[in-house]
XYZ file of C-alpha atoms in Angstrom:
714
model
C 110.816 179.384 141.966
C 111.758 175.388 140.452
C 115.013 174.188 139.525
C 113.777 174.083 136.081
C 113.616 177.938 135.871
C 116.239 179.654 133.211
C 116.720 183.344 132.914
C 118.152 185.672 130.276
C 119.416 188.427 132.787
C 120.450 191.904 130.858
C 121.706 194.190 134.369
C 125.128 195.497 132.782
C 126.984 197.231 129.921
C 128.240 194.368 128.102
C 124.940 192.406 128.582
C 123.032 195.692 126.488
C 125.625 195.951 124.077
C 124.851 192.351 122.809
C 121.352 193.592 122.138
C 120.418 195.911 119.057
C 119.865 199.351 120.172
C 118.707 202.931 118.834
C 118.662 205.948 121.225
C 120.013 204.008 124.509
C 123.287 204.207 126.397
C 124.181 201.450 128.711
C 125.256 203.130 132.190
C 128.504 202.124 134.055
C 126.287 201.018 136.974
C 124.703 198.603 134.637
C 121.211 200.705 134.005
C 120.032 201.346 130.532
C 118.805 204.919 129.511
C 117.842 207.133 127.022
C 120.592 208.660 124.832
C 119.602 212.334 124.812
C 122.199 214.420 123.772
C 122.086 218.752 124.113
C 119.729 219.763 121.755
C 122.559 222.345 120.775
C 126.200 222.921 120.292
C 127.835 225.353 122.630
C 130.985 227.668 122.221
C 134.116 227.448 124.007
C 134.491 230.692 125.721
C 137.544 232.569 125.017
C 137.774 230.244 121.758
C 136.001 232.140 119.110
C 138.809 232.261 116.594
C 139.241 229.635 113.797
C 140.490 226.436 115.069
C 142.215 223.780 112.904
C 142.990 221.015 115.914
C 141.819 219.957 119.136
C 142.407 216.822 121.605
C 141.543 216.128 124.631
C 143.512 215.301 127.918
C 142.051 212.155 130.045
C 141.298 214.104 133.162
C 139.069 216.697 130.765
C 141.793 219.227 130.163
C 141.491 220.533 126.421
C 143.728 221.708 123.733
C 143.347 223.531 120.556
C 145.490 225.342 117.777
C 144.475 228.724 116.448
C 146.509 228.376 113.010
C 145.692 232.565 112.089
C 147.380 233.770 114.976
C 150.858 232.503 114.740
C 149.973 229.236 114.944
C 149.512 229.545 118.654
C 148.162 226.789 121.065
C 145.371 227.296 123.823
C 144.342 224.689 126.636
C 141.392 224.850 128.653
C 142.340 223.443 132.339
C 138.815 221.871 133.968
C 137.435 224.476 136.121
C 139.870 227.135 134.677
C 140.322 229.801 131.624
C 141.373 229.256 128.482
C 145.984 230.235 128.044
C 147.765 230.747 125.070
C 151.186 229.788 124.103
C 152.933 230.249 120.359
C 153.916 226.936 118.764
C 156.193 225.877 115.835
C 157.823 223.094 114.409
C 156.021 219.543 114.474
C 152.843 220.839 116.534
C 152.273 223.380 114.247
C 152.041 221.543 111.295
C 150.569 218.661 112.622
C 147.457 216.801 111.234
C 146.535 215.195 114.662
C 147.033 215.373 118.554
C 146.518 212.754 120.925
C 146.834 213.910 124.247
C 147.294 211.540 127.552
C 148.506 211.371 131.075
C 152.111 211.984 130.244
C 152.185 213.874 127.171
C 150.975 215.380 123.640
C 151.897 213.483 121.025
C 152.284 215.323 117.339
C 153.329 214.011 113.936
C 154.980 215.745 110.809
C 156.255 213.918 107.654
C 158.382 211.069 108.819
C 158.563 212.163 112.520
C 156.567 211.612 116.108
C 157.162 214.032 118.629
C 155.829 213.895 122.332
C 155.995 217.467 124.378
C 155.292 217.374 128.443
C 151.699 217.575 129.156
C 152.173 220.182 131.720
C 155.109 222.504 130.090
C 154.752 221.653 126.437
C 158.495 221.241 126.252
C 159.269 218.669 123.912
C 160.204 215.398 125.748
C 161.665 213.165 122.490
C 161.268 212.986 118.888
C 161.403 209.634 116.379
C 162.384 209.891 113.010
C 160.845 206.784 110.816
C 161.996 205.800 107.119
C 158.130 205.695 105.837
C 155.595 208.648 106.022
C 153.205 208.507 109.076
C 149.953 208.562 108.114
C 148.271 208.665 111.432
C 148.420 208.172 115.322
C 146.453 207.109 117.758
C 146.945 206.477 121.840
C 147.908 202.432 122.972
C 145.766 203.223 125.511
C 148.847 203.029 128.029
C 150.217 206.711 127.623
C 151.830 205.362 124.554
C 151.231 205.697 120.960
C 150.518 203.654 117.689
C 151.929 204.763 114.617
C 150.140 203.785 111.366
C 153.163 204.126 108.288
C 152.819 204.377 104.835
C 154.295 201.174 103.750
C 153.584 198.030 101.715
C 151.637 196.277 103.466
C 150.187 199.099 105.563
C 152.267 198.345 108.826
C 151.909 200.014 112.548
C 154.452 200.816 115.340
C 154.075 201.237 118.923
C 155.722 203.609 121.089
C 155.508 203.044 124.383
C 155.000 205.847 127.584
C 159.018 205.938 128.297
C 159.251 206.602 124.295
C 160.688 203.043 123.446
C 159.924 201.843 120.308
C 158.900 198.064 119.833
C 160.802 195.875 118.240
C 159.372 195.463 114.776
C 156.754 197.454 112.339
C 153.676 195.177 112.592
C 151.834 194.385 109.456
C 148.160 194.632 109.307
C 145.786 192.407 107.187
C 146.382 192.944 103.164
C 142.469 194.171 103.107
C 143.483 197.018 105.273
C 146.022 198.769 102.533
C 143.859 201.409 101.584
C 143.454 202.632 105.458
C 144.525 206.320 105.951
C 142.788 207.046 109.475
C 143.946 205.497 112.935
C 141.471 205.227 115.966
C 142.098 202.704 118.873
C 139.483 201.187 120.595
C 138.543 199.631 123.821
C 141.439 201.000 125.747
C 144.191 199.699 123.179
C 142.646 196.339 122.874
C 141.334 196.674 119.679
C 141.670 199.156 116.473
C 139.398 201.402 113.914
C 140.665 201.880 110.439
C 138.927 204.367 107.557
C 140.234 204.053 103.933
C 138.231 203.857 100.917
C 134.929 204.590 102.064
C 135.215 201.901 104.513
C 135.479 201.147 108.628
C 137.417 198.675 109.899
C 137.569 197.117 113.107
C 140.294 194.701 114.636
C 140.836 193.506 117.982
C 143.722 192.596 119.445
C 144.902 188.472 119.853
C 148.404 188.767 121.402
C 149.558 191.070 123.700
C 152.414 193.415 123.636
C 155.364 193.301 123.050
C 154.292 190.961 119.826
C 150.998 192.436 118.566
C 149.281 190.999 116.468
C 145.327 191.714 115.333
C 142.399 190.238 114.117
C 139.420 191.633 112.070
C 135.977 191.621 113.961
C 133.534 189.550 112.254
C 130.942 191.525 110.491
C 131.686 194.815 111.889
C 132.983 196.491 108.707
C 130.534 199.117 107.682
C 130.296 200.365 104.012
C 130.072 203.916 104.262
C 129.566 204.947 100.541
C 126.553 201.902 101.122
C 124.948 204.085 103.505
C 125.318 207.197 101.521
C 127.999 208.562 104.171
C 131.260 209.555 102.947
C 133.675 210.837 105.615
C 137.392 211.908 105.508
C 138.544 211.816 109.265
C 138.229 209.267 112.159
C 138.517 209.533 115.570
C 137.528 207.689 118.881
C 137.010 208.092 122.907
C 139.618 205.223 123.206
C 136.730 202.833 124.345
C 133.372 202.175 122.609
C 132.436 205.799 120.608
C 133.406 206.026 117.067
C 134.026 209.319 115.520
C 133.279 209.763 111.503
C 134.063 213.293 109.996
C 134.205 215.834 106.971
C 134.065 219.503 106.409
C 130.514 219.350 106.310
C 129.201 216.700 108.788
C 129.829 214.824 111.938
C 128.754 211.413 113.092
C 129.086 209.373 116.223
C 128.997 205.205 116.455
C 128.602 203.596 119.613
C 129.645 199.774 120.612
C 126.214 198.543 119.269
C 126.712 199.700 115.523
C 124.071 202.301 116.494
C 124.278 206.153 114.601
C 123.808 208.547 117.203
C 121.370 211.359 116.679
C 123.428 214.762 116.991
C 122.208 218.421 116.323
C 122.784 220.217 113.002
C 126.166 222.331 113.015
C 125.799 225.588 112.552
C 125.177 227.563 109.224
C 128.489 228.327 107.429
C 130.869 226.261 109.633
C 133.671 224.445 108.199
C 134.363 221.648 110.404
C 138.455 220.949 110.771
C 138.944 218.575 113.595
C 136.641 216.432 116.644
C 137.235 214.540 119.551
C 135.515 213.010 122.296
C 136.430 211.979 125.641
C 134.129 211.717 128.818
C 131.067 212.122 127.283
C 131.505 215.818 125.842
C 131.964 215.969 122.133
C 134.685 218.940 121.240
C 134.807 220.710 117.382
C 137.435 222.648 116.162
C 135.600 225.115 113.241
C 136.016 228.130 111.286
C 133.698 229.813 114.069
C 136.168 228.567 116.836
C 135.798 225.755 119.114
C 132.334 224.234 120.233
C 131.684 221.323 122.605
C 128.397 219.198 122.698
C 127.232 216.827 126.452
C 126.146 213.762 125.149
C 123.859 213.327 127.715
C 121.862 215.677 129.729
C 119.454 214.390 131.916
C 117.467 217.612 133.098
C 115.379 218.649 131.394
C 115.199 216.283 129.286
C 113.897 216.785 126.001
C 110.858 214.334 124.329
C 112.725 210.898 123.624
C 111.983 207.649 121.747
C 114.291 204.508 121.635
C 114.155 201.186 120.900
C 115.883 197.704 121.773
C 115.469 194.254 120.408
C 117.327 191.502 122.067
C 119.575 188.962 120.381
C 118.024 185.665 119.826
C 116.830 183.642 122.883
C 116.540 179.830 123.158
C 114.741 177.632 125.153
C 115.476 173.938 123.213
C 113.693 171.855 125.954
C 111.030 169.003 125.333
C 107.726 168.292 126.738
C 107.544 169.960 130.366
C 110.597 171.836 129.951
C 109.553 173.636 126.395
C 108.547 177.224 126.211
C 108.197 180.461 127.764
C 107.279 181.780 131.167
C 107.386 185.515 131.384
C 109.866 188.539 130.801
C 110.481 190.951 133.857
C 111.447 194.668 133.107
C 112.800 195.633 136.130
C 112.878 199.996 136.791
C 114.962 201.991 138.503
C 111.942 204.103 139.808
C 108.241 204.073 138.489
C 107.566 205.505 135.093
C 106.926 209.240 135.001
C 104.314 211.125 134.092
C 104.136 211.049 129.885
C 106.900 207.889 129.735
C 105.946 204.998 128.222
C 107.089 201.484 127.720
C 105.953 199.256 124.761
C 106.716 195.705 124.745
C 106.385 192.623 122.106
C 107.778 189.653 121.257
C 108.211 187.048 117.892
C 109.079 183.820 118.317
C 110.136 180.543 115.493
C 110.158 176.915 116.075
C 111.623 176.864 112.671
C 115.717 176.712 112.784
C 116.416 178.176 109.209
C 114.022 181.033 110.305
C 116.095 181.409 113.695
C 119.376 181.461 111.384
C 118.312 183.945 108.837
C 117.172 186.200 111.609
C 120.138 185.811 113.491
C 122.074 186.756 110.043
C 120.221 190.179 109.432
C 120.911 191.497 113.381
C 124.951 190.496 112.636
C 124.726 192.534 109.081
C 126.912 195.772 110.454
C 126.497 196.870 106.903
C 122.920 197.937 107.569
C 122.151 200.136 110.265
C 120.688 199.496 113.206
C 117.313 200.844 112.781
C 117.131 198.818 109.425
C 118.332 195.660 111.558
C 115.785 196.134 114.042
C 112.829 196.621 111.657
C 113.722 193.591 109.618
C 114.434 191.202 112.264
C 111.298 192.087 113.824
C 108.935 191.769 111.134
C 106.508 188.835 110.698
C 107.061 185.930 108.562
C 105.142 183.052 106.774
C 107.077 180.078 108.946
C 106.394 181.681 111.800
C 103.785 179.396 113.773
C 100.129 180.869 114.190
C 99.153 179.324 117.627
C 100.406 181.831 119.608
C 97.712 184.654 120.888
C 100.003 186.832 122.418
C 102.783 187.020 119.396
C 103.036 190.562 118.024
C 100.343 191.630 120.697
C 102.220 195.292 122.162
C 101.791 195.019 125.803
C 102.161 198.658 126.651
C 103.011 200.231 130.041
C 102.610 203.448 131.483
C 102.084 205.310 134.708
C 98.706 204.560 134.750
C 98.671 200.694 134.427
C 102.670 200.201 135.071
C 103.047 202.064 138.464
C 105.466 199.566 140.214
C 108.944 198.674 139.661
C 108.614 195.563 137.864
C 106.802 194.982 134.378
C 105.765 191.829 133.770
C 105.095 190.523 129.714
C 103.478 187.443 129.848
C 105.258 184.531 127.404
C 103.447 181.690 128.440
C 101.503 180.984 125.164
C 104.601 180.775 123.449
C 105.885 177.554 123.011
C 108.643 177.973 120.660
C 112.119 177.402 120.844
C 113.516 180.750 119.483
C 112.522 184.435 120.608
C 113.567 188.067 120.479
C 111.637 190.768 122.555
C 111.427 193.922 121.618
C 110.931 197.436 123.816
C 110.092 200.835 122.360
C 110.793 203.376 125.335
C 109.538 207.219 124.913
C 109.881 209.786 126.918
C 108.243 213.299 127.439
C 109.908 216.792 127.476
C 110.769 218.076 131.008
C 110.240 215.124 132.840
C 113.045 212.262 133.522
C 113.326 209.705 131.104
C 112.685 206.192 132.474
C 116.020 203.876 133.317
C 115.885 200.128 132.917
C 117.761 198.682 135.545
C 117.491 195.103 134.797
C 116.007 192.833 131.636
C 115.117 189.251 132.865
C 113.464 186.289 130.133
C 112.186 183.238 132.163
C 111.790 180.195 130.557
C 110.610 177.342 130.374
C 106.899 177.497 131.203
C 107.199 176.730 134.996
C 103.902 177.957 136.535
C 101.154 177.015 138.716
C 98.989 175.504 136.213
C 100.896 172.163 135.985
C 99.274 171.482 139.445
C 95.756 172.747 137.921
C 93.320 169.520 137.618
C 92.631 168.921 133.584
C 89.370 170.357 133.512
C 91.205 174.310 134.115
C 94.486 173.364 132.278
C 92.779 171.529 128.927
C 92.513 173.735 126.398
C 89.562 171.819 125.255
C 87.579 173.345 128.289
C 89.430 176.830 128.528
C 89.824 177.982 124.849
C 90.667 181.363 125.697
C 93.070 180.555 128.373
C 91.259 182.378 130.998
C 92.327 180.229 133.870
C 95.930 180.924 132.646
C 95.537 184.513 132.397
C 94.335 184.068 135.857
C 97.329 182.462 137.335
C 99.908 184.607 134.862
C 98.648 187.848 136.917
C 98.766 185.483 140.344
C 101.960 184.982 139.772
C 102.882 188.368 138.642
C 101.764 190.067 141.353
C 103.312 187.647 143.534
C 106.864 188.142 142.288
C 107.776 190.864 144.846
C 107.326 188.431 147.457
C 108.240 185.404 145.984
C 111.885 187.435 145.594
C 112.013 188.321 149.289
C 111.131 185.097 150.341
C 113.750 183.916 147.995
C 116.193 186.534 149.451
C 115.685 185.494 152.952
C 118.935 183.682 152.801
C 121.480 186.184 151.381
C 119.849 188.799 154.077
C 121.835 186.512 156.974
C 124.729 185.372 154.749
C 127.725 187.476 156.322
C 128.830 187.757 152.820
C 125.832 189.404 151.115
C 123.634 190.775 154.567
C 122.956 194.335 154.186
C 125.293 196.180 156.721
C 122.339 197.029 158.774
C 121.170 193.366 159.429
C 124.959 192.628 160.711
C 124.730 194.158 164.161
C 121.200 191.857 164.998
C 123.004 188.705 163.754
C 126.021 189.460 165.773
C 123.654 189.425 168.873
C 121.902 186.721 168.059
C 125.138 184.526 167.857
C 126.284 186.444 171.331
C 129.646 187.206 169.676
C 132.311 189.415 171.257
C 130.888 192.876 169.299
C 130.604 196.171 168.974
C 128.893 197.972 166.540
C 131.610 200.668 165.716
C 133.668 198.293 164.115
C 134.443 198.318 160.166
C 132.325 196.461 157.884
C 134.835 194.016 157.048
C 135.703 192.655 160.244
C 132.269 192.685 160.837
C 131.602 190.330 158.164
C 135.034 188.307 158.987
C 133.583 187.951 162.780
C 130.257 186.577 161.824
C 131.529 183.956 159.263
C 133.877 182.838 162.571
C 130.891 182.495 164.563
C 131.269 178.887 165.234
C 135.005 178.095 165.814
C 134.811 181.464 168.020
C 131.935 179.870 170.023
C 133.777 176.452 170.370
C 136.959 178.174 171.428
C 135.974 180.914 174.040
C 137.665 181.702 176.731
C 141.224 180.145 175.032
C 144.197 181.078 173.467
C 143.412 179.781 170.230
C 140.285 181.536 170.596
C 141.275 185.066 171.173
C 143.961 184.843 168.807
C 141.436 183.902 165.907
C 139.126 186.548 167.551
C 142.077 189.175 167.008
C 143.110 187.842 163.521
C 139.306 188.740 162.476
C 140.093 192.312 163.249
C 143.496 192.644 161.947
C 143.942 189.924 159.574
C 146.735 187.251 159.793
C 149.787 189.185 160.466
C 148.092 191.416 162.352
C 148.881 189.082 165.634
C 152.230 188.741 166.214
C 152.216 186.455 169.599
C 149.827 186.225 172.565
C 151.864 185.541 175.678
C 149.981 183.838 179.114
C 152.396 184.800 182.191
C 151.038 181.889 184.249
C 151.100 179.462 181.817
C 154.268 180.308 179.711
C 156.356 181.839 182.747
C 155.151 179.579 185.908
C 156.918 180.438 189.645
C 159.704 178.455 190.501
C 158.981 177.219 194.266
C 162.049 176.613 196.475
C 162.088 173.971 198.768
C 158.147 172.832 200.321
C 156.911 169.653 202.336
C 156.036 167.685 199.130
C 159.846 168.112 197.620
C 158.879 169.898 194.325
C 161.242 172.525 194.639
C 165.336 172.708 195.334
C 166.370 171.334 198.721
C 167.012 173.962 201.715
C 169.024 175.139 202.655
C 170.147 177.063 199.549
C 172.986 179.234 198.582
C 171.505 182.277 196.932
C 174.926 183.928 194.931
C 174.977 187.669 194.786
C 176.489 190.907 196.292
C 177.784 191.056 200.239
C 174.965 191.726 202.555
C 177.097 194.527 203.758
C 177.536 196.201 200.193
C 174.576 198.396 199.176
C 174.020 200.228 196.193
C 171.018 202.663 195.736
C 170.201 203.444 191.668
C 167.238 203.805 189.522
C 166.966 200.313 189.961
C 167.221 199.769 193.335
C 163.869 198.509 194.986
C 163.455 198.569 198.755
C 161.956 195.529 200.488
C 160.837 194.288 197.227
C 163.128 190.515 197.434
C 162.581 188.427 200.747
C 161.799 185.162 201.678
C 158.666 184.338 203.281
C 158.572 183.582 207.122
C 156.662 181.371 209.584
C 153.307 183.170 208.191
C 151.462 180.667 206.559
C 149.122 183.004 204.743
C 152.061 184.758 202.974
C 152.385 182.993 199.887
C 154.046 184.468 197.539
C 151.403 183.117 194.517
C 148.829 185.562 195.758
C 150.886 188.446 194.403
C 151.052 187.084 191.040
C 148.164 188.413 188.901
C 147.538 186.372 185.613
C 148.507 188.569 182.717
C 147.738 188.208 179.001
C 150.184 190.245 176.606
C 149.114 190.844 173.664
C 151.560 191.673 170.701
C 149.923 193.728 167.779
C 150.820 194.955 164.371
C 148.812 197.438 162.564
C 149.156 200.634 161.093
C 148.154 204.226 162.455
C 144.739 204.497 161.030
C 143.913 200.923 162.171
C 145.330 201.396 165.298
C 143.338 204.638 165.872
C 140.291 202.835 164.789
C 139.883 199.969 166.861
C 142.589 200.469 170.304
C 139.347 202.153 171.813
C 137.059 198.887 171.184
C 139.559 196.315 171.833
C 139.559 196.253 175.152
C 135.472 195.841 175.750
C 135.487 192.694 173.008
C 138.721 191.195 174.810
C 137.051 191.508 178.336
C 133.671 190.008 176.768
C 135.735 186.800 175.189
C 138.331 185.738 177.804
C 137.919 184.162 181.535
C 136.605 186.800 183.936
C 139.595 187.828 186.218
C 142.285 187.587 183.978
C 144.090 190.780 182.899
C 145.515 191.724 179.691
C 147.951 194.306 178.508
C 148.029 195.594 174.711
C 151.500 195.939 172.914
C 151.516 197.905 169.532
C 153.562 197.519 166.581
C 152.886 200.451 164.365
C 153.747 199.477 160.427
C 154.519 201.632 157.964
C 151.928 203.594 156.321
C 152.756 201.575 152.778
C 152.558 197.741 151.860
C 156.162 196.347 152.298
C 156.727 193.753 149.565
C 156.814 190.512 151.313
C 160.410 189.140 150.110
C 161.751 192.723 151.712
C 165.220 192.293 154.289
C 163.970 192.532 157.968
C 166.079 193.142 161.382
C 166.145 190.793 164.071
C 162.857 192.026 165.125
C 160.899 191.771 161.855
C 160.923 195.513 161.067
C 161.893 195.559 157.062
C 165.101 197.550 156.097
C 164.215 200.019 153.536
C 166.507 202.011 151.199
C 166.024 205.624 150.325
C 162.157 205.826 149.771
C 161.940 207.312 146.463
C 158.339 209.077 146.691
C 155.452 210.394 146.475
C 154.711 210.223 149.869
C 152.015 211.878 152.019
C 153.297 214.929 154.385
C 151.842 213.376 157.697
C 152.355 212.344 160.971
C 153.940 209.359 159.800
C 156.126 211.484 157.292
C 159.851 211.032 158.048
C 162.216 214.011 157.279
C 164.746 213.075 154.258
C 162.641 210.505 152.960
C 159.688 212.527 151.175
C 159.725 213.280 147.622
C 156.609 215.728 146.516
C 154.860 214.155 143.316
C 155.435 215.789 140.436
C 156.831 215.096 136.763
C 160.516 213.631 137.294
C 163.306 216.395 135.672
C 164.681 215.079 132.283
C 167.203 217.740 131.891
C 169.970 219.815 133.014
C 169.134 223.704 134.568
C 171.189 226.052 134.259
C 172.486 226.372 137.859
C 173.093 222.289 137.683
C 170.948 218.941 138.491
C 167.469 220.173 139.789
C 165.703 218.744 143.192
C 163.948 215.550 142.803
C 166.671 214.933 139.756
C 166.452 210.826 138.987
C 168.456 208.613 136.615
C 166.208 206.434 134.422
């Protein structure tokens, strides 16, 4: 690959959302697949009575309300059966429910209340001076409250029930908004009012909230022939709109997702979406719809248009090379991908088409059609522009589909992909899209007789080279990845053991992957320091981290023997008085050792140093699981590293099973001084009686018999 080669790469959800997409859904793993909702609505078991309110817990639990049955609330836990509870007060009258990890929020008039999510007991209530129009999650188990004030304002209540100091005014153009929804985990807001859908983004973090309108995202619903009275979201990227008779869902790219028709004679009262499942409360009960159904997949068709791509180079650095569509699996039977591109060298034309792509007032399909429509100001010398390249299982059997762009010399380019799938077969999944520029090719090294258009007016030689370059991309990529496959940070786990044996490192295949990569990164200093105390310290640090190696002591070097007398005069002069108990006084106890202390006699071979074995004492600190994993392997690693004949002893100090803050007070031995632990903790071998608190919702009130267990003052 040339140093001049540049790539536009689409390989994540954020990348795909820069495109205009219809019928497509980016996944959390960066892939792009057809959006295939279930073909029909399904009734929720045990929820056939008319319902007027529904809310979804972040973990999948559903709540709904039956107004005709004495205002009863029903809940469906994941994998369980519906259970009912009679309710009254604000929860029974609220026009909106918001469920989060902590509680179930509701409002009525000027009041907002939270009920504990486990017991549905009232937790706290806030009363405001102005009527509440709507509520929405703040993304952190708190609440945004939209108030009917002039100008329109909203207040935030955090997860602990504290109210932000001041009501936060919204821009004046949103005065008519009556419905509120949270987007992108509380980093954005959606407002509905006067047949207009507005989007705002957070510009200043809490507690000093400030919002700014998202340019180009306001949608005039009336101009689209759509009128909705209510608004919701999944808290992230999906916006939900509905009225009594119809329902609409908009993704982050502004695409209106196709949904099946509601059953006949069904009156829609409320809706909620979370985790890829859409729930509706209707006069026919509660129904739900899975927004993604992979098997069996119905026939589908979707379209994508990239944002404007620029290749502003001059001379040999201008133009385009090719586009590469990387698939997760070969195209299944009946599937097809059609690709075409449009380009221009006119900056005015490029700006005009960019404005079309940014016009959120138009549906995505209309923007795609206008954006890819040819115009007179497009240059006409590119024989491939507007041509449709079709890939199907017969001519696109590989994982990389190549689209030639080398005939395009314009500065701006748009690429369109149309993806089709057959019923009953898995839809195509695109893992990555790459568009390369400039036109870097082997053609640069061809003689002029082959590269000059006068001698090859149909571009046959360049087409043949294009086939060669496209067919060798996998080989070139494999050659280019050789360095990454032997780099400790990026090498596949299967390569690590072979790399260590090439380098002659102390090694065991059972070491954790992180430790093996660290050893490989320190291969050079480990080889230079082999057999030394510094090298042993480095080896153990690679396995246990900087804090895992406390000290290494060599008894011979750090505690040398002291000679007495001697002909060379190195020891104290003899005769030498030895202090101690009188010779006739003997004590027999647990510390007595018979014939253990004596001075050598005339036998010169009885050297006292012969009884001293050079020993290295290694003091390590680790948690129980780390010690259990490394202890069986450590002796073999040390034996392979230190000089032969040197003995060693390992002394372990067990660390607590939870991380200790660095500023924690410690005793003389370095152990942390902890006050009474306030759980939750794990009941296992490291547990300490009297210091374990089982997880659960903290008690907040006095019971009939006094304070309950685990009562805490907050």
